[in-house]
mmCIF file of C-alpha atoms and ligand atoms in Angstrom:
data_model
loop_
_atom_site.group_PDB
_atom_site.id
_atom_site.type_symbol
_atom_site.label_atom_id
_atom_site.label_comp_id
_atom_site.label_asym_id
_atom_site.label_seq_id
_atom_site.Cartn_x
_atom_site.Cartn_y
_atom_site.Cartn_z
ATOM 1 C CA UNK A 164 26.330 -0.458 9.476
ATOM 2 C CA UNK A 165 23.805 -0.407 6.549
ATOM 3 C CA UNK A 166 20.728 1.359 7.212
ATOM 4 C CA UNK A 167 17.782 -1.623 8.100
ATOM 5 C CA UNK A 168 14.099 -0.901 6.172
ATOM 6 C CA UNK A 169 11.835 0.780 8.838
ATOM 7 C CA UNK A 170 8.571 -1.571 8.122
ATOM 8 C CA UNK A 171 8.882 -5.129 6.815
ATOM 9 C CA UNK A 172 5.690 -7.120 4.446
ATOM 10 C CA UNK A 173 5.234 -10.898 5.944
ATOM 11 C CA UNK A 174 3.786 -13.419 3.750
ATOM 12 C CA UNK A 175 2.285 -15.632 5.895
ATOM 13 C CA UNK A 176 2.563 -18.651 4.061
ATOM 14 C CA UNK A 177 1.642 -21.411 7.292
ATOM 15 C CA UNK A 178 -1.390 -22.238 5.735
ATOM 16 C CA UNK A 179 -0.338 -23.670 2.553
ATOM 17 C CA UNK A 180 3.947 -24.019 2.689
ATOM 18 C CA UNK A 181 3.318 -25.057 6.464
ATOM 19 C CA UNK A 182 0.271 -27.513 5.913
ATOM 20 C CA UNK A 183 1.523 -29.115 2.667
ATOM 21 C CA UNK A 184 4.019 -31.513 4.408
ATOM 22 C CA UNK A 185 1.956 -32.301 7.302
ATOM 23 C CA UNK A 186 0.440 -35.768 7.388
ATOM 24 C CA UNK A 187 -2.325 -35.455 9.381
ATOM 25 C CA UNK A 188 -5.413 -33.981 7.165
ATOM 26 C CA UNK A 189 -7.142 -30.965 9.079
ATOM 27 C CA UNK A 190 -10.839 -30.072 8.242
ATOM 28 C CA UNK A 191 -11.395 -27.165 6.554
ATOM 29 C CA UNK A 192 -13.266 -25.599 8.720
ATOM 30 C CA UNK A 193 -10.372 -25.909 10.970
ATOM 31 C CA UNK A 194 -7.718 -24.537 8.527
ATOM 32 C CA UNK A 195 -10.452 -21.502 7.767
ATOM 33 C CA UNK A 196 -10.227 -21.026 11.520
ATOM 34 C CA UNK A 197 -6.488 -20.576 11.483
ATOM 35 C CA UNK A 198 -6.787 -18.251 8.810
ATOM 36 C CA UNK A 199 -9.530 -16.482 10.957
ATOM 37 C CA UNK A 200 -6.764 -16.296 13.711
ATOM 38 C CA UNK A 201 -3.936 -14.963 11.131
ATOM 39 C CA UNK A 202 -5.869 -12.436 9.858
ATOM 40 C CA UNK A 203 -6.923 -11.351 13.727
ATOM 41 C CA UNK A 204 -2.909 -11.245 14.544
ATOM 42 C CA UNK A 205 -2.746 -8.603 11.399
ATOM 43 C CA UNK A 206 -1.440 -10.287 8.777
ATOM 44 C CA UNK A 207 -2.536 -8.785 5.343
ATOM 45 C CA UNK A 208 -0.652 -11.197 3.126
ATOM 46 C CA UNK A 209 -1.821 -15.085 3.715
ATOM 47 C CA UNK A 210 -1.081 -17.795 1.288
ATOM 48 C CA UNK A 211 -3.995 -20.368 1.957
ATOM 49 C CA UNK A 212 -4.029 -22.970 -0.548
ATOM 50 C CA UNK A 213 -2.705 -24.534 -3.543
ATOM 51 C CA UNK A 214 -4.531 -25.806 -6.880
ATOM 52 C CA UNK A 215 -2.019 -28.521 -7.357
ATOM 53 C CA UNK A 216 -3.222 -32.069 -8.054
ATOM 54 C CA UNK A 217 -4.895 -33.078 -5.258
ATOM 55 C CA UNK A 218 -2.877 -36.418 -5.200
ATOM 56 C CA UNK A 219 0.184 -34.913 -4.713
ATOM 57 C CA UNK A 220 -0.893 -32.912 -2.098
ATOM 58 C CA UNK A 221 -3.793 -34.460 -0.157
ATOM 59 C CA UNK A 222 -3.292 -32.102 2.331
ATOM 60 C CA UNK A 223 -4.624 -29.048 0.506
ATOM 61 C CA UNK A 224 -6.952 -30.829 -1.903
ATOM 62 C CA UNK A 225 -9.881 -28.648 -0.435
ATOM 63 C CA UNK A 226 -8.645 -25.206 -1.251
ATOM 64 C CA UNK A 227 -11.630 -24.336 -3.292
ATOM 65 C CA UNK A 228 -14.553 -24.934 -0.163
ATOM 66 C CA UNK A 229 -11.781 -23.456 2.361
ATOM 67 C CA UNK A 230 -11.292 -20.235 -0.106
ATOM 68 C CA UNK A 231 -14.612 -20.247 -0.293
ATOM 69 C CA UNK A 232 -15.353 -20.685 4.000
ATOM 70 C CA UNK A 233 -12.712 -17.417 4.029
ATOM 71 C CA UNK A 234 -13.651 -13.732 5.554
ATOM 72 C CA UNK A 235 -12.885 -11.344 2.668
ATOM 73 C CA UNK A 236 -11.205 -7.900 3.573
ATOM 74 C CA UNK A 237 -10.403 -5.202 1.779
ATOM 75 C CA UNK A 238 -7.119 -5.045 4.129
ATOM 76 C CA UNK A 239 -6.248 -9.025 3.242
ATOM 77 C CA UNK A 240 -4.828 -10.772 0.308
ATOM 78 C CA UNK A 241 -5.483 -14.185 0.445
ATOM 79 C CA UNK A 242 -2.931 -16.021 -2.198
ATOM 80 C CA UNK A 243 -2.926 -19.880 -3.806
ATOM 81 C CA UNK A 244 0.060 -22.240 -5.418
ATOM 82 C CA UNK A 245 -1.324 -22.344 -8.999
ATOM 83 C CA UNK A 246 0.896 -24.990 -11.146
ATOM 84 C CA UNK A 247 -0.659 -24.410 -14.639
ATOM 85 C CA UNK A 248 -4.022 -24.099 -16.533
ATOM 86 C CA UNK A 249 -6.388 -26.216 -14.714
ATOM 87 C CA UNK A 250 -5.211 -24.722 -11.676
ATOM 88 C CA UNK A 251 -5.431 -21.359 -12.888
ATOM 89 C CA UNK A 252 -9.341 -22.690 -13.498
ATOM 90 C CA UNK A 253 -9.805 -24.051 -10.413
ATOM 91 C CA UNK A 254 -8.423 -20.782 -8.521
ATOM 92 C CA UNK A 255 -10.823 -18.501 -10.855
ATOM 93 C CA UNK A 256 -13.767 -20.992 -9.676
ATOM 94 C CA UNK A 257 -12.949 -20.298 -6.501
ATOM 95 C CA UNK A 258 -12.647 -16.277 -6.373
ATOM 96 C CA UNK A 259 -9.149 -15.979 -5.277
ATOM 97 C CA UNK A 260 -7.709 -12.506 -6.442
ATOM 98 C CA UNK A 261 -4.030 -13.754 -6.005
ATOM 99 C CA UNK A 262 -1.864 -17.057 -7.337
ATOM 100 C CA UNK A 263 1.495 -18.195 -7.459
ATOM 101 C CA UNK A 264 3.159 -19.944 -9.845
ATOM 102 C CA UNK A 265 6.244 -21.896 -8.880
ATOM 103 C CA UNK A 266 9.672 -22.673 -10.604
ATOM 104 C CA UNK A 267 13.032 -23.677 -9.921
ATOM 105 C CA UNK A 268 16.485 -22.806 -10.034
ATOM 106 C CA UNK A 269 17.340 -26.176 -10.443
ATOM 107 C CA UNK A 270 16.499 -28.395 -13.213
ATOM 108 C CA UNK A 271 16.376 -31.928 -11.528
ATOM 109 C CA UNK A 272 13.728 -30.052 -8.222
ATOM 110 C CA UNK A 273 11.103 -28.583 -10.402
ATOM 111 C CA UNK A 274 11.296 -32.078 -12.510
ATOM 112 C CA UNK A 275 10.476 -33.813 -9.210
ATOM 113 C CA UNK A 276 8.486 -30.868 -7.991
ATOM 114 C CA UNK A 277 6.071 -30.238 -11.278
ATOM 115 C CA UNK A 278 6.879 -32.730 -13.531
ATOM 116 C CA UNK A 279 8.253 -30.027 -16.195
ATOM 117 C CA UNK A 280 12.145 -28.460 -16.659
ATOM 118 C CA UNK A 281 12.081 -24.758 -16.183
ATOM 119 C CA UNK A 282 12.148 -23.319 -19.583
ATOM 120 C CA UNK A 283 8.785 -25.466 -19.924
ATOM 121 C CA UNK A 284 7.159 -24.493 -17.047
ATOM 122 C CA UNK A 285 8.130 -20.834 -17.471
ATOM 123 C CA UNK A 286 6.555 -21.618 -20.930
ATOM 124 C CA UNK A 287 3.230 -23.173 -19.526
ATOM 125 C CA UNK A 288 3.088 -20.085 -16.911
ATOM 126 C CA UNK A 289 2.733 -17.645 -19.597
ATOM 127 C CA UNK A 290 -0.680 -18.297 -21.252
ATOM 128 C CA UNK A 291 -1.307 -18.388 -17.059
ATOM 129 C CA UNK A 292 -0.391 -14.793 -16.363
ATOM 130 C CA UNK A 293 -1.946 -13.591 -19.052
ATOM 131 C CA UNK A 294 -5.558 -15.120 -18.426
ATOM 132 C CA UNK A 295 -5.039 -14.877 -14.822
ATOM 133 C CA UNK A 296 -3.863 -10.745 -15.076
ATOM 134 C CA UNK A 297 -6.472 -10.185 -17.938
ATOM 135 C CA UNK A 298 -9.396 -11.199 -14.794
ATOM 136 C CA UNK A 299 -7.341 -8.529 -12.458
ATOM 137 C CA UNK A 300 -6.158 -11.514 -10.778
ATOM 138 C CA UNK A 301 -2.661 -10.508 -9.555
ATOM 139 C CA UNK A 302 0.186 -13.122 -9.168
ATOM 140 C CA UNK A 303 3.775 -13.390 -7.587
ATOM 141 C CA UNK A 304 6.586 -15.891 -8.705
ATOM 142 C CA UNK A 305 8.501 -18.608 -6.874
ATOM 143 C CA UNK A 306 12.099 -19.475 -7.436
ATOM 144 C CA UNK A 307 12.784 -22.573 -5.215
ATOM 145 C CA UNK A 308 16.187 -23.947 -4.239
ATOM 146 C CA UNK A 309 17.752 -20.513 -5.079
ATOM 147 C CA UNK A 310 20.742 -21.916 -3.099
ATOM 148 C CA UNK A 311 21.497 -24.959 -2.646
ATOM 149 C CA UNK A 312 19.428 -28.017 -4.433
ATOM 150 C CA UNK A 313 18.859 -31.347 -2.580
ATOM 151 C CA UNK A 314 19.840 -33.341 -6.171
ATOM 152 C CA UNK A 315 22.371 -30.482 -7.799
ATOM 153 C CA UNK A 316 24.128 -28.680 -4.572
ATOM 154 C CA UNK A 317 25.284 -25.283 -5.051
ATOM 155 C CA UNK A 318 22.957 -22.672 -7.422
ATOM 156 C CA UNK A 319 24.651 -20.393 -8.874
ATOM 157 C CA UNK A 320 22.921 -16.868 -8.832
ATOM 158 C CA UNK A 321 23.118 -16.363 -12.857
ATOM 159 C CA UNK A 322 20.791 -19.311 -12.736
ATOM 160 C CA UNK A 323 18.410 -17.425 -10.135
ATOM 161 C CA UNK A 324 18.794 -14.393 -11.951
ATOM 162 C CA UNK A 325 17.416 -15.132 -15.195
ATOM 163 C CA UNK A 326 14.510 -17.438 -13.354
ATOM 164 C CA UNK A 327 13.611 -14.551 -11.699
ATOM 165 C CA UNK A 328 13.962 -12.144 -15.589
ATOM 166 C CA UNK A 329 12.009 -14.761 -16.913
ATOM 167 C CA UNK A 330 9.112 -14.468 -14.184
ATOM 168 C CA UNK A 331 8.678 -10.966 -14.132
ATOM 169 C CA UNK A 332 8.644 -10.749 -17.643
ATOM 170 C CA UNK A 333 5.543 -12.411 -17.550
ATOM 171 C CA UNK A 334 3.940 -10.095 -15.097
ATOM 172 C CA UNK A 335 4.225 -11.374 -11.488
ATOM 173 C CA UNK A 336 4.397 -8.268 -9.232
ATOM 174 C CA UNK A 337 7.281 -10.169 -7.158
ATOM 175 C CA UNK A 338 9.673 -13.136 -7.162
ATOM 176 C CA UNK A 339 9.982 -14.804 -3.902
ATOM 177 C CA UNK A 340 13.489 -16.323 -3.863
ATOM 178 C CA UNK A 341 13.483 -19.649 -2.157
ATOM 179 C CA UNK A 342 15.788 -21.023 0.237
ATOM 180 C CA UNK A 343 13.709 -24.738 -0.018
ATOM 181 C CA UNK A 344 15.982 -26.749 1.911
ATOM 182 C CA UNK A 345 17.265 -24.504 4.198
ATOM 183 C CA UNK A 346 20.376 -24.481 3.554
ATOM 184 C CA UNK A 347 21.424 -21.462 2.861
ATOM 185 C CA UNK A 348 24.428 -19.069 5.119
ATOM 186 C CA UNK A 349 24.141 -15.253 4.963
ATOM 187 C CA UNK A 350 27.254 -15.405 2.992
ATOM 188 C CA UNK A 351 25.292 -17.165 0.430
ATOM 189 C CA UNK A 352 22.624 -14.266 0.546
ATOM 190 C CA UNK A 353 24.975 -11.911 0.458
ATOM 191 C CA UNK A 354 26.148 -13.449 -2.900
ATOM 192 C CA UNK A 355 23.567 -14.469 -4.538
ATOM 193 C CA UNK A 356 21.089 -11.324 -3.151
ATOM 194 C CA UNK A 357 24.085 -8.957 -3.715
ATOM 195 C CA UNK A 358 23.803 -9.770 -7.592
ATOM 196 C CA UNK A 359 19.664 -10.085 -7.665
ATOM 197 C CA UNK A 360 19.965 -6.688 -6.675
ATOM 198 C CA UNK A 361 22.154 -5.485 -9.465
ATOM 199 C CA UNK A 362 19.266 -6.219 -11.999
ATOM 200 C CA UNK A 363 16.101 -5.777 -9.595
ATOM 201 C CA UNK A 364 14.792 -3.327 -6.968
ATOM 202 C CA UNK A 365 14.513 -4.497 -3.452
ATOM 203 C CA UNK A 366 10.672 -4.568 -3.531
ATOM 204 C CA UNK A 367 9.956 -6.790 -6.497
ATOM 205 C CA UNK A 368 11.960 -9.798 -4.467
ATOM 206 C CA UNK A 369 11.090 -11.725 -1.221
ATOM 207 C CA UNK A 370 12.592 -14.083 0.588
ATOM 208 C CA UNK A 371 11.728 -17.391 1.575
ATOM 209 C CA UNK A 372 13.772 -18.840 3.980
ATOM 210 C CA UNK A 373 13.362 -22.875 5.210
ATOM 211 C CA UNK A 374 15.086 -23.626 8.280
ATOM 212 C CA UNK A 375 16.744 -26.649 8.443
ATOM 213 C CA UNK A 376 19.956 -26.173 9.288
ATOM 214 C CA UNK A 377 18.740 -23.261 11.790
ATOM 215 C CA UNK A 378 19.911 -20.598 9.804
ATOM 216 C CA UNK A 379 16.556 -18.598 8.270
ATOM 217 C CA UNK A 380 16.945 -15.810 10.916
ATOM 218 C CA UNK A 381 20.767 -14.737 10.343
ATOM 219 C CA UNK A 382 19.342 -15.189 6.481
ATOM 220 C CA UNK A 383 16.565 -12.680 7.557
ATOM 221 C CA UNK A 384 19.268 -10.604 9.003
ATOM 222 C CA UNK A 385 21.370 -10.435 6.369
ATOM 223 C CA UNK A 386 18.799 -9.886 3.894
ATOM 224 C CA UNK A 387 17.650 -6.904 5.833
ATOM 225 C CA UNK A 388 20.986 -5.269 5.758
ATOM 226 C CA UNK A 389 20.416 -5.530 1.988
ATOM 227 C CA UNK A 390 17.558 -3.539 1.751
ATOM 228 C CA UNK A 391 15.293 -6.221 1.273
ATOM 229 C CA UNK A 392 12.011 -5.953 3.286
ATOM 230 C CA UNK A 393 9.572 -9.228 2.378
ATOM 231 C CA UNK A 394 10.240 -12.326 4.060
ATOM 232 C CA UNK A 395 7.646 -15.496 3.944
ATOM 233 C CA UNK A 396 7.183 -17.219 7.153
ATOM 234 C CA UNK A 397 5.119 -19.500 8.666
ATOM 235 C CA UNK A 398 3.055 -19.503 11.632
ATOM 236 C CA UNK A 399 4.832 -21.626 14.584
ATOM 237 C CA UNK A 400 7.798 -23.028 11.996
ATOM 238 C CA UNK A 401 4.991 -25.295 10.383
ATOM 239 C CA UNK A 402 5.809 -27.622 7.289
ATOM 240 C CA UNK A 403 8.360 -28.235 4.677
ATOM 241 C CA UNK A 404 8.187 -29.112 1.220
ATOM 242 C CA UNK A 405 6.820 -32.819 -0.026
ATOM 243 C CA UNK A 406 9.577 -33.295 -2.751
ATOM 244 C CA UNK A 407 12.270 -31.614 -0.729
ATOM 245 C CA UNK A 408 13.934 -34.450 0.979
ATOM 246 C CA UNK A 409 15.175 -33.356 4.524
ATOM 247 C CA UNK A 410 13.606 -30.072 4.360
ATOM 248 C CA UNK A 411 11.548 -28.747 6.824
ATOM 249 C CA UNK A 412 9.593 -25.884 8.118
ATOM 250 C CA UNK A 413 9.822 -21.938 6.913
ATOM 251 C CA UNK A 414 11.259 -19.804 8.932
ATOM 252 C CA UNK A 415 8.721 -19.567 11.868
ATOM 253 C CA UNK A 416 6.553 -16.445 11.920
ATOM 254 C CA UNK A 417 7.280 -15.564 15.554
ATOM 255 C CA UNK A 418 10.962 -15.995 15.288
ATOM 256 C CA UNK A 419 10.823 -13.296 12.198
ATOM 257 C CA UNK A 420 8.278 -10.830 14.648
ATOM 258 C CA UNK A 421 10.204 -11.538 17.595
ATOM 259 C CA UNK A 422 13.624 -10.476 15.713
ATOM 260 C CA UNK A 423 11.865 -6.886 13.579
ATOM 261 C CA UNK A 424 9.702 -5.628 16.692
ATOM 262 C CA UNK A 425 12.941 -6.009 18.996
ATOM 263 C CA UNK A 426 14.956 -4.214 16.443
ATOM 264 C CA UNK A 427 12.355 -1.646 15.916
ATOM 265 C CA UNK A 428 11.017 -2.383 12.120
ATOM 266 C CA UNK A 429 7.090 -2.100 11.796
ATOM 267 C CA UNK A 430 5.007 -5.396 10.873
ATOM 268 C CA UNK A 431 2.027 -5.071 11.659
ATOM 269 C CA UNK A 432 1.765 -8.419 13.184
ATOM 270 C CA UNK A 433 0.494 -8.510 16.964
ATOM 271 C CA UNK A 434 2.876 -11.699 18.408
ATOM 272 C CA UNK A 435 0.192 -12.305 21.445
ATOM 273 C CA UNK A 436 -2.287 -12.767 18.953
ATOM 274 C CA UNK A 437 0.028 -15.100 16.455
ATOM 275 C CA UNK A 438 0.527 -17.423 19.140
ATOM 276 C CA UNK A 439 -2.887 -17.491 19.806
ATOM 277 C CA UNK A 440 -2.964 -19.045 16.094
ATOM 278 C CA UNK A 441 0.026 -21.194 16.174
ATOM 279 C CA UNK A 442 -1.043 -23.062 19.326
ATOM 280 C CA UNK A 443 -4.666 -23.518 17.748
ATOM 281 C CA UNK A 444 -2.977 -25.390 14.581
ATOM 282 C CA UNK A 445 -0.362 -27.227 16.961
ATOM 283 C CA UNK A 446 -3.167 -28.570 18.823
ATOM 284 C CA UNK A 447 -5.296 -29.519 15.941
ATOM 285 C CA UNK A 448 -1.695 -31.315 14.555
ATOM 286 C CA UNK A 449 -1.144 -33.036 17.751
ATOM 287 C CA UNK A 450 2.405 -31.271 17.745
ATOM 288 C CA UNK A 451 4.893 -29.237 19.232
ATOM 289 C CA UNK A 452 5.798 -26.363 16.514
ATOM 290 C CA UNK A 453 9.681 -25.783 16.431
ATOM 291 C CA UNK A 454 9.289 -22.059 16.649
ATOM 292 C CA UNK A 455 12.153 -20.965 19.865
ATOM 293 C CA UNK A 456 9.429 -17.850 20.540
ATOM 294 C CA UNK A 457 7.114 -19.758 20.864
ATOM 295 C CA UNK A 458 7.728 -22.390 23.773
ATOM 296 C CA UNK A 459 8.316 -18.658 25.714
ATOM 297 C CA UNK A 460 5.403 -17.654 27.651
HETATM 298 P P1 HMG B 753 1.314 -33.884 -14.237
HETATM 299 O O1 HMG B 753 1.007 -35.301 -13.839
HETATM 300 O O2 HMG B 753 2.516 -33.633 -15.069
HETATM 301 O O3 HMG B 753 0.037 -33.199 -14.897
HETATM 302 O O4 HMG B 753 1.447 -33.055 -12.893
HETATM 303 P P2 HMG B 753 -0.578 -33.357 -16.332
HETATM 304 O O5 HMG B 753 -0.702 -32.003 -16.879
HETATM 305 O O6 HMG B 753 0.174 -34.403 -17.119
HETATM 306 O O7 HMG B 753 -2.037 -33.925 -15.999
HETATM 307 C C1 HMG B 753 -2.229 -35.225 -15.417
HETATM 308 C C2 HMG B 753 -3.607 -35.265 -14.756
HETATM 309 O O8 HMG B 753 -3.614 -34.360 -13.654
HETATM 310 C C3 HMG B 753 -4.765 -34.826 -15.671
HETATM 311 O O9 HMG B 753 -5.909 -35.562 -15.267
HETATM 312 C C4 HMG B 753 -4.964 -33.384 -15.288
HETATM 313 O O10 HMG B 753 -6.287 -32.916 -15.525
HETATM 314 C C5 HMG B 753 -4.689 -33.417 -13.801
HETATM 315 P P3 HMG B 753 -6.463 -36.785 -16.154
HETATM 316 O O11 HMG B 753 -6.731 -36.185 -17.502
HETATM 317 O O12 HMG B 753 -5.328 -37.770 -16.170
HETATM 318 O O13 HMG B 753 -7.646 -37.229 -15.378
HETATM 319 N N1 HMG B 753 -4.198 -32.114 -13.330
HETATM 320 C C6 HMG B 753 -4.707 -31.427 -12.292
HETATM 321 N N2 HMG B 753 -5.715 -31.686 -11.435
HETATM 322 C C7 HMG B 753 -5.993 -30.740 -10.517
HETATM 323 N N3 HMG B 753 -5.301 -29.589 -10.390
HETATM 324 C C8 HMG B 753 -4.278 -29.310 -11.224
HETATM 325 C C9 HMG B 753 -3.956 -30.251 -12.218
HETATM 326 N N4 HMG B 753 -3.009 -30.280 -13.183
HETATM 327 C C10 HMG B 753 -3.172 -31.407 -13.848
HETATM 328 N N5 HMG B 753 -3.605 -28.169 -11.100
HETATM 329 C C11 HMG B 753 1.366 -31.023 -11.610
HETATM 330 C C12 HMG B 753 1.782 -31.687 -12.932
HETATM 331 C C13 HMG B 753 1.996 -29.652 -11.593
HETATM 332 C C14 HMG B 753 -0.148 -30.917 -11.592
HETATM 333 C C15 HMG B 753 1.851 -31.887 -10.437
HETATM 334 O O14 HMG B 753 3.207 -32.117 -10.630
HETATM 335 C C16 HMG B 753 1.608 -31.241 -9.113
HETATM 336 O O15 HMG B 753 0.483 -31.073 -8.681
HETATM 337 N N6 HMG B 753 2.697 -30.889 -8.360
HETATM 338 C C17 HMG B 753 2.532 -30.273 -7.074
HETATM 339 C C18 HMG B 753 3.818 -30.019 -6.466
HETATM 340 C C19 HMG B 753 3.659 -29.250 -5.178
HETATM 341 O O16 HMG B 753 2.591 -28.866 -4.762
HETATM 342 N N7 HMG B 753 4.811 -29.021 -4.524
HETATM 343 C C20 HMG B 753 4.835 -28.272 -3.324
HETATM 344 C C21 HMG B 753 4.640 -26.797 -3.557
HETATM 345 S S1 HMG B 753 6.097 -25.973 -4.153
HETATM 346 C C22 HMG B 753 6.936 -25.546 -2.717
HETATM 347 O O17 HMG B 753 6.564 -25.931 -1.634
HETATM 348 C C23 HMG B 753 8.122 -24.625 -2.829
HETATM 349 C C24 HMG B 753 7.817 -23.194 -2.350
HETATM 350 O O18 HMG B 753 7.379 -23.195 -0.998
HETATM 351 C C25 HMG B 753 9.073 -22.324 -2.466
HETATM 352 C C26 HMG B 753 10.317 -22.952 -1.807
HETATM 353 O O19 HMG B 753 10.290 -23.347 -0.620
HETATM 354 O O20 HMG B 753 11.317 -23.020 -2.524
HETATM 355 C C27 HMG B 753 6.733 -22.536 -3.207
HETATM 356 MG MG1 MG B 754 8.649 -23.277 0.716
#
């Protein structure tokens, strides 16, 4: 059997992937309280927010007063979902020292998603980078529906591949690879990671797995036994993606702990104190999470 990394990175990314789809608006004070928690369980990697347009995502339209409500640490990177210039803006406004930016491997999603094909958002995201690196602002890359898309079906991983070029041509320090429907089968990972790692080292790609069909921790799995060794997750299974039909959560952050501190690979993450922060946000949702760990005592 393949040898399994000894210590994993989480991107928590509950805050903003989870939150996005959820309908019921939490304060910010709230949401900077569940951050307060995440950071507390030992996460060092938290995506917060998002500097989309606030009517698309109502949800997160406060990012700049809840960046702003945040803890700093020298041991934390707080991250944001920046779309293009005036988002870059907005996330320099608010003192964030990390962004996204977000494409597709499919055409049709990131039309619905962001309004642009890829070649023109790749386009957009370059004058981006280069302000956003230029203020020692670092960034990381999305790919979404790296898989399967909810209009086009199957991806194929040529596609993914020169999404991914494109991105870290640009300068993002990693390309999270995005499973956005959760659709995905290890055999699909094993294709489509087997030939992302032809062309890439394991530590410039993560892996962001939706769990829809109940698959994200075989994915996780399989993607370990690959070398790969950054998964995003989400605290309690929150969320899904607004322009994702059918979609929901990421894979949930205690699922993911539960699975690397039973096989013995280091996190970091304390799973007492992540449930103390998933049942704070569940209760502020009104909600049962669908995380399995989590309805264990
Ligand atoms: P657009 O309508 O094409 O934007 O939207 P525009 O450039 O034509 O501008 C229209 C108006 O919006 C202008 O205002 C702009 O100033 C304003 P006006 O002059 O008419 O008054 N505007 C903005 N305002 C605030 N913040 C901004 C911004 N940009 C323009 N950043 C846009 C393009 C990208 C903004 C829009 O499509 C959008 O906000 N999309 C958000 C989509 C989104 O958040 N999706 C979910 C996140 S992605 C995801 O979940 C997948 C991921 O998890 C990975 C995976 O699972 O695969 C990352
Ligand atoms: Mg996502």
């Amino acid at each position: 059997m393949a040898s399994l990394p000894k210590s994993v990175r989480i991107v928590e990314v509950g805050p903003r992937d989870g939150l996005q789809n959820e309908s019921i608006i939490v304060p910010t004070e709230k949401k900077a309280a569940f951050v307060r928690l995440l950071v507390a369980a030992g996460f060092q990697d938290i995506e917060v927010a998002s500097f989309v347009h606030p009517k698309w995502v109502p949800q997160l339209a406060d990012a700049q007063e809840l960046i702003q409500q945040l803890d700093t640490s020298p041991r934390v990177r707080y991250s944001a979902l920046v779309p293009n210039m005036k988002g870059l803006e907005r996330a320099i406004e608010s003192g964030i020292r990390r962004i996204a930016v977000f494409t597709a491997a499919s055409e049709t999603f990131n039309r619905k998603n962001i309004n642009r094909g890829i070649q023109e958002s790749i386009a957009a995201f370059k004058p981006v980078l280069d302000r956003a690196l230029k203020e020692g602002i670092s960034a990381r890359g999305y790919v979404s529906t790296s898989f399967v898309c909810p209009y086009e079906g199957t991806i194929a991983k040529e596609k993914v591949a020169e999404v991914t070029r494109a991105l870290l041509d640009l300068g993002v320090d990693e390309v999270s690879i995005g499973d956005t429907i959760g659709a995905a089968t290890p055999k699909d990972v094993e294709n489509t990671c087997g030939y992302l790692l032809t062309q890439f080292p394991a530590a410039s790609l993560a892996m962001h797995f939706h769990d829809t069909y109940g698959m994200a921790v075989a994915n996780v799995y399989q993607s370990l036994q690959m070398g790969l060794a950054i998964f995003d997750s989400s605290a309690g299974g929150l969320g899904g993606c607004p322009y994702a039909p059918g979609a929901s959560g990421n894979i949930a952050t205690e699922d993911l702990v539960y699975l690397l501190d039973r096989i013995g690979i280091e996190t970091g993450v304390s799973l007492k104190l992540l449930r103390r922060a998933s049942h704070f946000i569940a209760q502020e949702l009104a909600r049962d999470l669908p995380s399995r760990v989590l309805k264990t005592s």
